[in-house]
PDB file of C-alpha atoms in Angstrom:
ATOM      1  CA  ALA U 722      10.384 -13.284 -17.531  1.00 78.00           C
ATOM      2  CA  GLN U 723       9.136 -16.820 -17.191  1.00 85.00           C
ATOM      3  CA  SER U 724       7.976 -18.653 -14.115  1.00 90.00           C
ATOM      4  CA  VAL U 725       6.332 -21.881 -13.070  1.00 94.00           C
ATOM      5  CA  THR U 726       4.027 -22.583 -10.143  1.00 95.00           C
ATOM      6  CA  GLN U 727       3.332 -26.098  -8.961  1.00 96.00           C
ATOM      7  CA  LEU U 728       0.340 -26.271  -6.668  1.00 92.00           C
ATOM      8  CA  GLY U 729       0.823 -28.761  -3.877  1.00 92.00           C
ATOM      9  CA  SER U 730       4.282 -29.695  -2.721  1.00 93.00           C
ATOM     10  CA  HIS U 731       2.986 -33.092  -1.568  1.00 96.00           C
ATOM     11  CA  VAL U 732       0.260 -35.199  -3.181  1.00 97.00           C
ATOM     12  CA  SER U 733      -0.865 -38.590  -1.908  1.00 97.00           C
ATOM     13  CA  VAL U 734      -3.025 -41.002  -3.884  1.00 97.00           C
ATOM     14  CA  SER U 735      -4.071 -44.603  -3.525  1.00 97.00           C
ATOM     15  CA  GLU U 736      -2.767 -47.229  -5.893  1.00 97.00           C
ATOM     16  CA  GLY U 737      -5.107 -47.333  -8.895  1.00 97.00           C
ATOM     17  CA  ALA U 738      -6.415 -43.804  -8.353  1.00 98.00           C
ATOM     18  CA  LEU U 739      -6.125 -40.885 -10.725  1.00 98.00           C
ATOM     19  CA  VAL U 740      -2.951 -38.845 -10.493  1.00 98.00           C
ATOM     20  CA  LEU U 741      -3.274 -35.097 -11.091  1.00 98.00           C
ATOM     21  CA  LEU U 742      -0.280 -32.812 -10.590  1.00 98.00           C
ATOM     22  CA  ARG U 743      -0.851 -29.139 -11.273  1.00 98.00           C
ATOM     23  CA  CYS U 744       1.428 -26.730 -13.101  1.00 97.00           C
ATOM     24  CA  ASN U 745       0.740 -23.139 -14.104  1.00 97.00           C
ATOM     25  CA  TYR U 746       3.205 -21.076 -16.046  1.00 94.00           C
ATOM     26  CA  SER U 747       3.874 -17.474 -16.922  1.00 91.00           C
ATOM     27  CA  SER U 748       5.599 -16.597 -20.176  1.00 87.00           C
ATOM     28  CA  SER U 749       5.655 -13.569 -22.458  1.00 83.00           C
ATOM     29  CA  VAL U 750       6.604 -15.749 -25.433  1.00 84.00           C
ATOM     30  CA  PRO U 751       5.139 -19.029 -26.697  1.00 84.00           C
ATOM     31  CA  PRO U 752       6.223 -21.493 -24.031  1.00 88.00           C
ATOM     32  CA  TYR U 753       7.940 -24.814 -24.263  1.00 92.00           C
ATOM     33  CA  LEU U 754       6.743 -26.931 -21.344  1.00 94.00           C
ATOM     34  CA  PHE U 755       8.221 -30.002 -19.736  1.00 95.00           C
ATOM     35  CA  TRP U 756       7.568 -32.500 -16.973  1.00 97.00           C
ATOM     36  CA  TYR U 757      10.530 -34.243 -15.398  1.00 97.00           C
ATOM     37  CA  VAL U 758      10.510 -36.994 -12.778  1.00 97.00           C
ATOM     38  CA  GLN U 759      13.090 -37.610 -10.074  1.00 96.00           C
ATOM     39  CA  TYR U 760      13.251 -40.953  -8.315  1.00 94.00           C
ATOM     40  CA  PRO U 761      14.969 -41.083  -4.919  1.00 91.00           C
ATOM     41  CA  ASN U 762      18.713 -40.402  -5.052  1.00 88.00           C
ATOM     42  CA  GLN U 763      18.707 -39.998  -8.820  1.00 91.00           C
ATOM     43  CA  GLY U 764      18.876 -37.229 -11.378  1.00 92.00           C
ATOM     44  CA  LEU U 765      15.855 -35.981 -13.314  1.00 94.00           C
ATOM     45  CA  GLN U 766      14.409 -37.787 -16.314  1.00 95.00           C
ATOM     46  CA  LEU U 767      12.136 -36.348 -18.980  1.00 95.00           C
ATOM     47  CA  LEU U 768       8.518 -37.532 -18.790  1.00 97.00           C
ATOM     48  CA  LEU U 769       7.081 -35.474 -21.617  1.00 96.00           C
ATOM     49  CA  LYS U 770       7.313 -32.123 -23.361  1.00 94.00           C
ATOM     50  CA  TYR U 771       5.145 -29.689 -25.264  1.00 93.00           C
ATOM     51  CA  THR U 772       6.721 -27.586 -27.981  1.00 88.00           C
ATOM     52  CA  THR U 773       4.139 -26.815 -30.657  1.00 83.00           C
ATOM     53  CA  GLY U 774       1.201 -28.594 -32.272  1.00 83.00           C
ATOM     54  CA  ALA U 775      -1.050 -31.045 -30.446  1.00 87.00           C
ATOM     55  CA  THR U 776      -1.959 -29.758 -27.021  1.00 89.00           C
ATOM     56  CA  LEU U 777      -2.370 -33.200 -25.460  1.00 95.00           C
ATOM     57  CA  VAL U 778       1.055 -34.698 -24.967  1.00 95.00           C
ATOM     58  CA  LYS U 779       1.692 -38.311 -24.081  1.00 96.00           C
ATOM     59  CA  GLY U 780       4.772 -39.309 -22.188  1.00 95.00           C
ATOM     60  CA  ILE U 781       6.403 -42.350 -20.715  1.00 94.00           C
ATOM     61  CA  ASN U 782       4.898 -44.638 -18.075  1.00 94.00           C
ATOM     62  CA  GLY U 783       1.305 -43.748 -18.996  1.00 96.00           C
ATOM     63  CA  PHE U 784       1.529 -40.054 -18.108  1.00 97.00           C
ATOM     64  CA  GLU U 785       0.065 -37.291 -20.221  1.00 97.00           C
ATOM     65  CA  ALA U 786      -0.335 -33.521 -19.979  1.00 97.00           C
ATOM     66  CA  GLU U 787      -2.550 -30.994 -21.686  1.00 95.00           C
ATOM     67  CA  PHE U 788      -1.398 -27.523 -22.678  1.00 95.00           C
ATOM     68  CA  LYS U 789      -4.196 -25.015 -22.035  1.00 95.00           C
ATOM     69  CA  LYS U 790      -3.152 -21.578 -23.193  1.00 92.00           C
ATOM     70  CA  SER U 791      -6.291 -19.859 -21.887  1.00 93.00           C
ATOM     71  CA  GLU U 792      -5.608 -21.194 -18.401  1.00 94.00           C
ATOM     72  CA  THR U 793      -1.790 -20.986 -18.659  1.00 94.00           C
ATOM     73  CA  SER U 794      -1.703 -24.551 -17.363  1.00 96.00           C
ATOM     74  CA  PHE U 795       0.106 -27.786 -18.137  1.00 97.00           C
ATOM     75  CA  HIS U 796      -1.246 -30.299 -15.639  1.00 98.00           C
ATOM     76  CA  LEU U 797       0.120 -33.836 -15.511  1.00 98.00           C
ATOM     77  CA  THR U 798      -2.244 -36.797 -15.261  1.00 98.00           C
ATOM     78  CA  LYS U 799      -2.202 -40.557 -15.127  1.00 98.00           C
ATOM     79  CA  PRO U 800      -5.444 -42.562 -14.983  1.00 97.00           C
ATOM     80  CA  SER U 801      -4.228 -45.203 -12.549  1.00 97.00           C
ATOM     81  CA  ALA U 802      -1.364 -44.741 -10.106  1.00 97.00           C
ATOM     82  CA  HIS U 803       1.194 -47.449  -9.551  1.00 97.00           C
ATOM     83  CA  MET U 804       3.492 -47.826  -6.578  1.00 96.00           C
ATOM     84  CA  SER U 805       6.444 -47.248  -8.878  1.00 96.00           C
ATOM     85  CA  ASP U 806       5.131 -43.732  -9.661  1.00 97.00           C
ATOM     86  CA  ALA U 807       6.200 -42.511  -6.224  1.00 97.00           C
ATOM     87  CA  ALA U 808       8.733 -39.800  -6.992  1.00 97.00           C
ATOM     88  CA  GLU U 809       9.149 -36.041  -7.212  1.00 96.00           C
ATOM     89  CA  TYR U 810       7.788 -34.342 -10.307  1.00 97.00           C
ATOM     90  CA  PHE U 811       8.999 -31.060 -11.736  1.00 97.00           C
ATOM     91  CA  CYS U 812       7.326 -28.810 -14.264  1.00 96.00           C
ATOM     92  CA  ALA U 813       9.588 -26.533 -16.330  1.00 94.00           C
ATOM     93  CA  VAL U 814       9.153 -23.760 -18.890  1.00 92.00           C
ATOM     94  CA  GLY U 815      11.462 -22.433 -21.590  1.00 87.00           C
ATOM     95  CA  GLY U 816      11.188 -20.130 -24.560  1.00 78.00           C
ATOM     96  CA  GLY U 817      12.277 -16.907 -26.188  1.00 72.00           C
ATOM     97  CA  ALA U 818      15.870 -15.816 -26.486  1.00 70.00           C
ATOM     98  CA  THR U 819      17.037 -17.693 -23.422  1.00 72.00           C
ATOM     99  CA  ASN U 820      18.744 -21.077 -23.551  1.00 75.00           C
ATOM    100  CA  LYS U 821      17.470 -21.957 -20.114  1.00 84.00           C
ATOM    101  CA  LEU U 822      14.652 -23.842 -18.446  1.00 89.00           C
ATOM    102  CA  ILE U 823      12.880 -22.496 -15.382  1.00 91.00           C
ATOM    103  CA  PHE U 824      11.860 -25.264 -13.005  1.00 93.00           C
ATOM    104  CA  GLY U 825       9.024 -25.324 -10.528  1.00 94.00           C
ATOM    105  CA  THR U 826       9.574 -26.232  -6.903  1.00 95.00           C
ATOM    106  CA  GLY U 827       8.413 -29.803  -7.392  1.00 95.00           C
ATOM    107  CA  THR U 828       5.569 -32.031  -6.216  1.00 97.00           C
ATOM    108  CA  LEU U 829       6.333 -35.126  -4.208  1.00 96.00           C
ATOM    109  CA  LEU U 830       3.908 -37.905  -5.131  1.00 97.00           C
ATOM    110  CA  ALA U 831       3.227 -40.643  -2.623  1.00 97.00           C
ATOM    111  CA  VAL U 832       1.271 -43.738  -3.645  1.00 97.00           C
ATOM    112  CA  GLN U 833      -0.479 -45.624  -0.875  1.00 96.00           C
ATOM    113  CA  PRO U 834      -1.200 -49.333  -1.199  1.00 95.00           C
TER     114      PRO U 834
ATOM    115  CA  ASN C 593      27.066 -44.869 -23.292  1.00 71.00           C
ATOM    116  CA  ALA C 594      27.557 -43.598 -19.771  1.00 81.00           C
ATOM    117  CA  GLY C 595      25.426 -40.481 -20.412  1.00 94.00           C
ATOM    118  CA  VAL C 596      26.192 -37.771 -17.867  1.00 96.00           C
ATOM    119  CA  THR C 597      28.536 -38.599 -15.013  1.00 96.00           C
ATOM    120  CA  GLN C 598      29.459 -36.504 -11.992  1.00 97.00           C
ATOM    121  CA  THR C 599      32.469 -36.699  -9.710  1.00 97.00           C
ATOM    122  CA  PRO C 600      32.449 -36.930  -6.718  1.00 96.00           C
ATOM    123  CA  LYS C 601      29.108 -38.312  -5.476  1.00 95.00           C
ATOM    124  CA  PHE C 602      29.538 -37.000  -1.940  1.00 96.00           C
ATOM    125  CA  ARG C 603      31.796 -34.430  -0.331  1.00 96.00           C
ATOM    126  CA  VAL C 604      32.109 -32.721   3.020  1.00 97.00           C
ATOM    127  CA  LEU C 605      33.982 -29.424   3.183  1.00 96.00           C
ATOM    128  CA  LYS C 606      34.860 -27.007   5.916  1.00 97.00           C
ATOM    129  CA  THR C 607      33.952 -23.348   5.519  1.00 97.00           C
ATOM    130  CA  GLY C 608      36.550 -21.606   3.379  1.00 97.00           C
ATOM    131  CA  GLN C 609      37.804 -24.697   1.601  1.00 97.00           C
ATOM    132  CA  SER C 610      37.701 -24.979  -2.162  1.00 96.00           C
ATOM    133  CA  MET C 611      36.701 -27.790  -4.469  1.00 96.00           C
ATOM    134  CA  THR C 612      35.850 -28.609  -8.059  1.00 97.00           C
ATOM    135  CA  LEU C 613      32.942 -30.726  -9.246  1.00 97.00           C
ATOM    136  CA  LEU C 614      33.442 -32.488 -12.550  1.00 97.00           C
ATOM    137  CA  CYS C 615      30.712 -33.221 -15.054  1.00 98.00           C
ATOM    138  CA  ALA C 616      31.334 -35.323 -18.148  1.00 98.00           C
ATOM    139  CA  GLN C 617      29.000 -36.271 -21.003  1.00 97.00           C
ATOM    140  CA  ASP C 618      29.543 -38.635 -23.886  1.00 96.00           C
ATOM    141  CA  MET C 619      26.595 -37.576 -26.059  1.00 96.00           C
ATOM    142  CA  ASN C 620      28.425 -34.821 -27.961  1.00 96.00           C
ATOM    143  CA  HIS C 621      26.010 -32.232 -26.554  1.00 96.00           C
ATOM    144  CA  GLU C 622      26.710 -28.551 -27.048  1.00 95.00           C
ATOM    145  CA  TYR C 623      24.771 -27.311 -24.015  1.00 95.00           C
ATOM    146  CA  MET C 624      25.691 -28.079 -20.417  1.00 96.00           C
ATOM    147  CA  TYR C 625      24.188 -26.837 -17.171  1.00 96.00           C
ATOM    148  CA  TRP C 626      24.894 -26.793 -13.443  1.00 97.00           C
ATOM    149  CA  TYR C 627      21.935 -26.714 -11.051  1.00 97.00           C
ATOM    150  CA  ARG C 628      21.575 -26.837  -7.313  1.00 97.00           C
ATOM    151  CA  GLN C 629      18.618 -28.506  -5.630  1.00 95.00           C
ATOM    152  CA  ASP C 630      17.438 -27.428  -2.203  1.00 94.00           C
ATOM    153  CA  PRO C 631      14.325 -28.602  -0.336  1.00 89.00           C
ATOM    154  CA  GLY C 632      11.249 -26.635  -1.351  1.00 87.00           C
ATOM    155  CA  MET C 633      13.135 -24.605  -3.953  1.00 89.00           C
ATOM    156  CA  GLY C 634      13.289 -26.945  -6.919  1.00 90.00           C
ATOM    157  CA  LEU C 635      16.236 -26.684  -9.248  1.00 93.00           C
ATOM    158  CA  ARG C 636      18.023 -23.395  -9.674  1.00 94.00           C
ATOM    159  CA  LEU C 637      20.455 -22.760 -12.487  1.00 94.00           C
ATOM    160  CA  ILE C 638      23.948 -21.753 -11.385  1.00 97.00           C
ATOM    161  CA  HIS C 639      25.859 -21.476 -14.671  1.00 96.00           C
ATOM    162  CA  TYR C 640      25.522 -22.903 -18.122  1.00 95.00           C
ATOM    163  CA  SER C 641      27.458 -23.260 -21.362  1.00 95.00           C
ATOM    164  CA  VAL C 642      26.283 -23.203 -24.962  1.00 93.00           C
ATOM    165  CA  GLY C 643      29.477 -24.669 -26.343  1.00 94.00           C
ATOM    166  CA  GLU C 644      33.153 -25.358 -25.752  1.00 95.00           C
ATOM    167  CA  GLY C 645      34.908 -22.315 -24.366  1.00 94.00           C
ATOM    168  CA  THR C 646      31.695 -20.469 -23.428  1.00 95.00           C
ATOM    169  CA  THR C 647      30.005 -19.945 -20.075  1.00 96.00           C
ATOM    170  CA  ALA C 648      27.110 -17.834 -18.839  1.00 94.00           C
ATOM    171  CA  LYS C 649      25.494 -16.996 -15.509  1.00 94.00           C
ATOM    172  CA  GLY C 650      22.241 -18.502 -14.369  1.00 92.00           C
ATOM    173  CA  GLU C 651      19.928 -17.546 -11.507  1.00 91.00           C
ATOM    174  CA  VAL C 652      22.330 -18.106  -8.595  1.00 95.00           C
ATOM    175  CA  PRO C 653      25.932 -17.722  -9.817  1.00 96.00           C
ATOM    176  CA  ASP C 654      27.480 -15.993  -6.802  1.00 96.00           C
ATOM    177  CA  GLY C 655      30.221 -17.986  -5.099  1.00 96.00           C
ATOM    178  CA  TYR C 656      30.697 -20.343  -8.068  1.00 97.00           C
ATOM    179  CA  ASN C 657      32.891 -20.396 -11.151  1.00 97.00           C
ATOM    180  CA  VAL C 658      32.786 -22.688 -14.161  1.00 98.00           C
ATOM    181  CA  SER C 659      34.926 -23.705 -17.084  1.00 97.00           C
ATOM    182  CA  ARG C 660      34.236 -25.565 -20.330  1.00 97.00           C
ATOM    183  CA  LEU C 661      37.668 -26.194 -21.810  1.00 95.00           C
ATOM    184  CA  LYS C 662      36.565 -29.379 -23.516  1.00 96.00           C
ATOM    185  CA  LYS C 663      33.175 -30.012 -25.084  1.00 96.00           C
ATOM    186  CA  GLN C 664      32.539 -33.097 -23.001  1.00 97.00           C
ATOM    187  CA  ASN C 665      33.458 -31.595 -19.626  1.00 97.00           C
ATOM    188  CA  PHE C 666      31.916 -28.843 -17.501  1.00 98.00           C
ATOM    189  CA  LEU C 667      33.600 -27.979 -14.218  1.00 98.00           C
ATOM    190  CA  LEU C 668      31.988 -26.191 -11.281  1.00 98.00           C
ATOM    191  CA  GLY C 669      34.297 -24.572  -8.756  1.00 97.00           C
ATOM    192  CA  LEU C 670      33.724 -23.306  -5.261  1.00 96.00           C
ATOM    193  CA  GLU C 671      36.635 -21.031  -4.299  1.00 92.00           C
ATOM    194  CA  SER C 672      35.677 -20.483  -0.663  1.00 96.00           C
ATOM    195  CA  ALA C 673      32.861 -22.745   0.454  1.00 96.00           C
ATOM    196  CA  ALA C 674      30.109 -21.437   2.732  1.00 97.00           C
ATOM    197  CA  PRO C 675      27.420 -23.344   4.665  1.00 97.00           C
ATOM    198  CA  SER C 676      24.812 -21.791   2.325  1.00 96.00           C
ATOM    199  CA  GLN C 677      26.338 -23.849  -0.470  1.00 97.00           C
ATOM    200  CA  THR C 678      25.298 -27.094   1.198  1.00 97.00           C
ATOM    201  CA  SER C 679      23.113 -28.638  -1.476  1.00 97.00           C
ATOM    202  CA  VAL C 680      22.755 -31.345  -4.066  1.00 96.00           C
ATOM    203  CA  TYR C 681      24.369 -30.331  -7.350  1.00 98.00           C
ATOM    204  CA  PHE C 682      23.192 -31.655 -10.684  1.00 97.00           C
ATOM    205  CA  CYS C 683      24.823 -31.376 -14.046  1.00 97.00           C
ATOM    206  CA  ALA C 684      22.804 -31.700 -17.239  1.00 96.00           C
ATOM    207  CA  SER C 685      23.468 -31.626 -20.950  1.00 96.00           C
ATOM    208  CA  SER C 686      21.329 -31.180 -24.038  1.00 94.00           C
ATOM    209  CA  SER C 687      21.657 -30.914 -27.787  1.00 92.00           C
ATOM    210  CA  GLY C 688      19.631 -27.740 -28.128  1.00 84.00           C
ATOM    211  CA  GLY C 689      18.943 -25.203 -25.413  1.00 78.00           C
ATOM    212  CA  TYR C 690      15.489 -25.280 -23.842  1.00 76.00           C
ATOM    213  CA  ILE C 691      13.889 -27.108 -26.761  1.00 79.00           C
ATOM    214  CA  ALA C 692      15.761 -30.354 -26.341  1.00 85.00           C
ATOM    215  CA  GLU C 693      15.609 -32.850 -23.511  1.00 89.00           C
ATOM    216  CA  GLN C 694      18.101 -32.260 -20.745  1.00 93.00           C
ATOM    217  CA  PHE C 695      19.953 -35.342 -19.551  1.00 95.00           C
ATOM    218  CA  PHE C 696      20.897 -35.228 -15.895  1.00 96.00           C
ATOM    219  CA  GLY C 697      23.740 -36.726 -13.956  1.00 96.00           C
ATOM    220  CA  PRO C 698      23.192 -38.584 -10.659  1.00 95.00           C
ATOM    221  CA  GLY C 699      24.112 -35.581  -8.524  1.00 96.00           C
ATOM    222  CA  THR C 700      26.754 -34.597  -5.992  1.00 97.00           C
ATOM    223  CA  ARG C 701      25.728 -34.156  -2.376  1.00 96.00           C
ATOM    224  CA  LEU C 702      27.862 -31.423  -0.825  1.00 97.00           C
ATOM    225  CA  THR C 703      27.892 -30.515   2.842  1.00 97.00           C
ATOM    226  CA  VAL C 704      29.765 -27.442   4.052  1.00 97.00           C
ATOM    227  CA  LEU C 705      30.387 -27.358   7.794  1.00 96.00           C
TER     228      LEU C 705
END
């Protein structure tokens, strides 16, 4: 079985500060890992994904994530937060014989001016 | 391209009433998914389909039925609505199971009184 844990349901940063959103996964097969973003009253959009190969993955809007197998982590970072980054972020894991993604419970990012 | 559309956007039901949520995609995707989103619980998969004429259960299928008679449409039915089904429902589609990006609709906000 696969699962995802997102540490911190709410994260607040100042504009220009580093953004770090944490995601740990559990998977008995090589995982495929994703970060999605949800802006208010909208559906989810893909930020970035890790399938195989390079462990540092770059996504849209300046976000990136690093796959660390030894730590079973896939944390999302952005060097400098912008007001427009305020949204809810979801980590998800897939893999194996299933056709499904398992989503985490989400982290709501607030950016203070 | 419209992407993924959902009808209706909002609905209020009384306990015991039935309704159907319609999802349509114009990207020729094989895979389609229905999720529900509840505060603090992330997205949970209700049912999904890997192609026209197929359906499968997700994590929380009880109280819901689905049909995929046409490749572009995925219907979610509630036969006898209950207050526990008050939620925001999202439809998504993808070209390839968990490997490919899932494209989400804007959501349907359902309240069951």
